[in-house]
Coordinates of C-alpha atoms in Angstrom, one line a residue:
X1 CA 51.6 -39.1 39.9
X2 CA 53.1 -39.0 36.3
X3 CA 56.6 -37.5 36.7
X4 CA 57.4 -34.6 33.9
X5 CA 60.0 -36.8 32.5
X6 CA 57.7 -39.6 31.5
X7 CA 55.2 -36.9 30.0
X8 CA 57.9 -35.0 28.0
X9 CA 57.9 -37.8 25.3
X10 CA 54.8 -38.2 24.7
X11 CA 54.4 -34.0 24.3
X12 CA 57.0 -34.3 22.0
X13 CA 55.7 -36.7 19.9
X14 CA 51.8 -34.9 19.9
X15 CA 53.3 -31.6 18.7
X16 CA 55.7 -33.1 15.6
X17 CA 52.3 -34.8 14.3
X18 CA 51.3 -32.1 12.5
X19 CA 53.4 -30.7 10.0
X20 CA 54.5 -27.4 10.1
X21 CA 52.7 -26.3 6.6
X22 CA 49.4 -27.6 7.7
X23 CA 46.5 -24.9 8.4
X24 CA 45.0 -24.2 11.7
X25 CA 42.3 -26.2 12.7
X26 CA 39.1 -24.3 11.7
X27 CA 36.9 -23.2 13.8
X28 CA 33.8 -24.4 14.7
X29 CA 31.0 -22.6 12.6
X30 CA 29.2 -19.9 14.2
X31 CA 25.5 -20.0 13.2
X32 CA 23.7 -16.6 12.9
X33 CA 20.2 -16.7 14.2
X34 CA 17.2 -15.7 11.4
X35 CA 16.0 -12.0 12.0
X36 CA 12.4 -11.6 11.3
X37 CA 11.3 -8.3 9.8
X38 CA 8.9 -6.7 12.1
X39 CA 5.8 -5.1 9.8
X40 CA 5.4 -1.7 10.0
X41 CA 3.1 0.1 11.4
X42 CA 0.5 2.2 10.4
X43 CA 1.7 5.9 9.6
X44 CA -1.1 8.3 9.5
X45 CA -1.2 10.5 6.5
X46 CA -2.2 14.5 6.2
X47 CA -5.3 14.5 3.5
X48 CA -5.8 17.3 1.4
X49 CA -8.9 17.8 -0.3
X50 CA -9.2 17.0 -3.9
X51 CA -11.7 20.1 -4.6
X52 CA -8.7 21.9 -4.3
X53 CA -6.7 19.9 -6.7
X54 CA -5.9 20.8 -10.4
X55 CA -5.6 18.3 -12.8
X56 CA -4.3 17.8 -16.3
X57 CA -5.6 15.6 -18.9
X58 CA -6.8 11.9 -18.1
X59 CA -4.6 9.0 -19.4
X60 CA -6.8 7.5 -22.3
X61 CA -8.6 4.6 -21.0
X62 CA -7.6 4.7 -17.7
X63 CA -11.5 5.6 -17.5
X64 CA -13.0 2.7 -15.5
X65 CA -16.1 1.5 -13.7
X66 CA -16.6 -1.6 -11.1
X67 CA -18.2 -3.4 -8.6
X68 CA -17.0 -4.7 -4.9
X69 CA -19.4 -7.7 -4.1
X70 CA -19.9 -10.0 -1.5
X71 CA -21.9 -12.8 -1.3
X72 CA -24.1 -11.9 -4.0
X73 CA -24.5 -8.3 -3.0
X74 CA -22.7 -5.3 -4.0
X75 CA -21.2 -3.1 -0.9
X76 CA -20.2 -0.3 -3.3
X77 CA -19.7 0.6 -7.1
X78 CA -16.4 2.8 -8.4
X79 CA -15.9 5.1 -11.0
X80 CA -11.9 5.9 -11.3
X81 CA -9.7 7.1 -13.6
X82 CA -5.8 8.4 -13.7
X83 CA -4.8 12.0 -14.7
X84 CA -1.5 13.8 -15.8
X85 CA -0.1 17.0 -14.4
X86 CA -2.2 20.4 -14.6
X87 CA -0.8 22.0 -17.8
X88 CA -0.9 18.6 -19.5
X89 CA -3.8 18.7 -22.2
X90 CA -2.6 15.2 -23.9
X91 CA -2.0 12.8 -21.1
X92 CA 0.7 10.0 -22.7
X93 CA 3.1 8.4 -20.2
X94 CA 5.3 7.4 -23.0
X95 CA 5.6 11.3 -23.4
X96 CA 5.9 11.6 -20.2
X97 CA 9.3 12.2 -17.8
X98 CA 10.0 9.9 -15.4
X99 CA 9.2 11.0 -11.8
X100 CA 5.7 12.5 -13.5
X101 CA 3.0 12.8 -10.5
X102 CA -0.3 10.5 -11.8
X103 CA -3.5 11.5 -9.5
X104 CA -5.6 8.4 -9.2
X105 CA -9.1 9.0 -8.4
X106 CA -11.8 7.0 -7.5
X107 CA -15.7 7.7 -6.7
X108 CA -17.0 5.3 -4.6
X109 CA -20.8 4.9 -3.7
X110 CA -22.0 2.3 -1.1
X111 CA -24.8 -0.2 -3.1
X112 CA -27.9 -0.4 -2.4
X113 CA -27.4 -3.5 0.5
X114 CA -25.0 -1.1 2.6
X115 CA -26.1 -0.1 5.8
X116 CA -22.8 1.8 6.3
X117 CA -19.6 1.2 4.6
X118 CA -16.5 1.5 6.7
X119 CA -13.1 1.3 4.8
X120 CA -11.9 2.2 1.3
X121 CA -8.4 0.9 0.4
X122 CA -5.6 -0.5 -1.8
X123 CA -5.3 -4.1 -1.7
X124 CA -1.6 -4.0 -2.2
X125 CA 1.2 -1.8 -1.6
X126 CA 0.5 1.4 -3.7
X127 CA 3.9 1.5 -5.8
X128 CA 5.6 5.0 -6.7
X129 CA 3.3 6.6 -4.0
X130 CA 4.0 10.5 -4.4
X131 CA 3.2 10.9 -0.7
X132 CA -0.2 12.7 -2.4
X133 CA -3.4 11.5 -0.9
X134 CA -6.8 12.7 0.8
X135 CA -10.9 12.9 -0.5
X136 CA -13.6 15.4 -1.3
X137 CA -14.0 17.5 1.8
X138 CA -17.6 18.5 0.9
X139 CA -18.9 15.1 -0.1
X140 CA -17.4 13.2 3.0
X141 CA -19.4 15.9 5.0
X142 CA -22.9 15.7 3.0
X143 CA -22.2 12.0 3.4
X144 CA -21.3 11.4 6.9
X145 CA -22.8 14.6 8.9
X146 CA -20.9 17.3 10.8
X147 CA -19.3 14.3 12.8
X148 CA -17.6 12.4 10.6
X149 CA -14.2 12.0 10.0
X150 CA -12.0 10.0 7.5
X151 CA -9.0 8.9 8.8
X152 CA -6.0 8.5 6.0
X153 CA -2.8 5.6 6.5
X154 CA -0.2 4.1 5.1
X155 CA -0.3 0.4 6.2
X156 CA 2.6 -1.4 5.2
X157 CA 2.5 -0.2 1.9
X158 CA -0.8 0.3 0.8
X159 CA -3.3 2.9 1.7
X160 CA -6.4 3.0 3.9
X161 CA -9.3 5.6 3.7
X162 CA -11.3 4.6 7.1
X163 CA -14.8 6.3 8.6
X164 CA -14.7 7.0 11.8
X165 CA -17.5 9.0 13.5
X166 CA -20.5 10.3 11.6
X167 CA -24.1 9.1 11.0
X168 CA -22.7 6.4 8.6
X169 CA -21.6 6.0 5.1
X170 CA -25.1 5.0 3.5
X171 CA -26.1 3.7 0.5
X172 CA -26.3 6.2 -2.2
X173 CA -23.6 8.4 -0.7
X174 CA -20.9 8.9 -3.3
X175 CA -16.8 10.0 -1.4
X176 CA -14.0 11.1 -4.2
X177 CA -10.5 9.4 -3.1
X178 CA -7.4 10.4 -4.7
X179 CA -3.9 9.0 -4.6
X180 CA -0.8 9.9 -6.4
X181 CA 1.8 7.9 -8.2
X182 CA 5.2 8.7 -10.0
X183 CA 4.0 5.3 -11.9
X184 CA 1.3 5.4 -14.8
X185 CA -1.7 2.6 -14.4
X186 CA -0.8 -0.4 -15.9
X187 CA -4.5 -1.3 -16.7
X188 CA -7.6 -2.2 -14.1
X189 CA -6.7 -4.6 -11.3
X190 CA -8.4 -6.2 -8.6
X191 CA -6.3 -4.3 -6.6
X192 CA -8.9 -2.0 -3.8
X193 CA -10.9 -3.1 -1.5
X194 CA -14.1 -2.2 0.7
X195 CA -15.2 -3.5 4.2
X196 CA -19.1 -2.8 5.0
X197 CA -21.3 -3.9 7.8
X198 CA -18.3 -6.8 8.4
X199 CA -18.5 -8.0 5.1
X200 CA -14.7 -7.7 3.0
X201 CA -15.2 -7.5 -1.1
X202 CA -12.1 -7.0 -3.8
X203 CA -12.6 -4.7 -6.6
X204 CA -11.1 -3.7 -10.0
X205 CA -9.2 0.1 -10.5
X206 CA -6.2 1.3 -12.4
X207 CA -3.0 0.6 -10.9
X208 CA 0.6 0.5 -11.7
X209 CA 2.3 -2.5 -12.5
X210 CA 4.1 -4.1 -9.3
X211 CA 7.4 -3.6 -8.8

């Protein structure tokens, strides 16, 4: 056994090797582990129906027409355009105030290869999304029978128009969709998309800019 006088010295010795001044050893680094975002999910929305909506003027060639294609054949063509405000009889977003509600609509109409078109959405995340959203009442019922039902989501951002019930979307069969935006269209963009009979195609619209 070491007797505590033959340890004292060599105590003594350890603690006068660092100088008074000198910092405090750091301390070993502490490594925070990497938090991965969990995606959202989907949040049903309340549609109204846009028969009952009253709009201002359109924005000036914001009118636009296009095609969602797959393969050679076209699941459904769009007509769209953006409108200002009721009360508004010149529609110029430059004019505009900022926070300005824009209603994009959009009539889409199933192509002559559909045998029943399932989905209607925004590719992306719909930026400045006023919370304003929903389809013509009358023309999803003429289109789908007494059944049918279209059910309306936020999904991470963008927005989803999706048939459920019903004796089908068919070809021929034009549904009005409207969304609204405190941001003005920053052109047409490949920035909707349609899913029919399993097939996925991109299309062009107005939409704002991303953020």
């Amino acid at each position: 056994a070491v007797s505590l006088r033959a340890a004292l010295p060599v105590l003594l010795l350890a603690a006068s090797s660092r100088s008074p001044d000198a910092p405090p050893p750091a301390p070993s680094a502490v490594v925070t582990p990497e938090v991965t975002p969990t995606p959202d999910k989907p949040r049903t929305l309340v549609p109204a129906d846009f028969a009952t909506l009253k709009l201002g003027a359109r924005i000036a060639g914001s009118d636009a027409t296009g095609r969602f294609a797959s393969d050679g054949q076209v699941l459904a063509e769009v007509e769209s355009y953006v409108a200002c405000p009721e009360g508004i009889t010149a529609c110029d977003p430059k004019a505009q105030p900022a926070g300005t509600v824009y209603t994009y609509v959009h009539r889409l109409t199933p192509g002559k290869a559909t045998a029943s078109a399932t989905l209607f959405r925004t590719a992306r995340p719909a930026a400045g999304f006023a919370n304003g959203v929903g389809f013509d009442n009358a023309q999803a019922a003429a289109a789908l029978g007494p059944d049918g039902k279209i059910d309306v989501a936020a999904d991470n951002g963008a927005l989803v128009w999706r048939v459920i019930g019903g004796d089908g979307w068919k070809a021929g069969e034009p549904i009005t969709f409207y969304w609204q935006s405190t941001l003005p269209p920053a052109g047409a963009n490949d920035a909707y998309m349609v899913e029919s009979d399993g097939s996925v195609a991109i299309g062009s619209g107005p939409f704002p800019a991303k953020k």
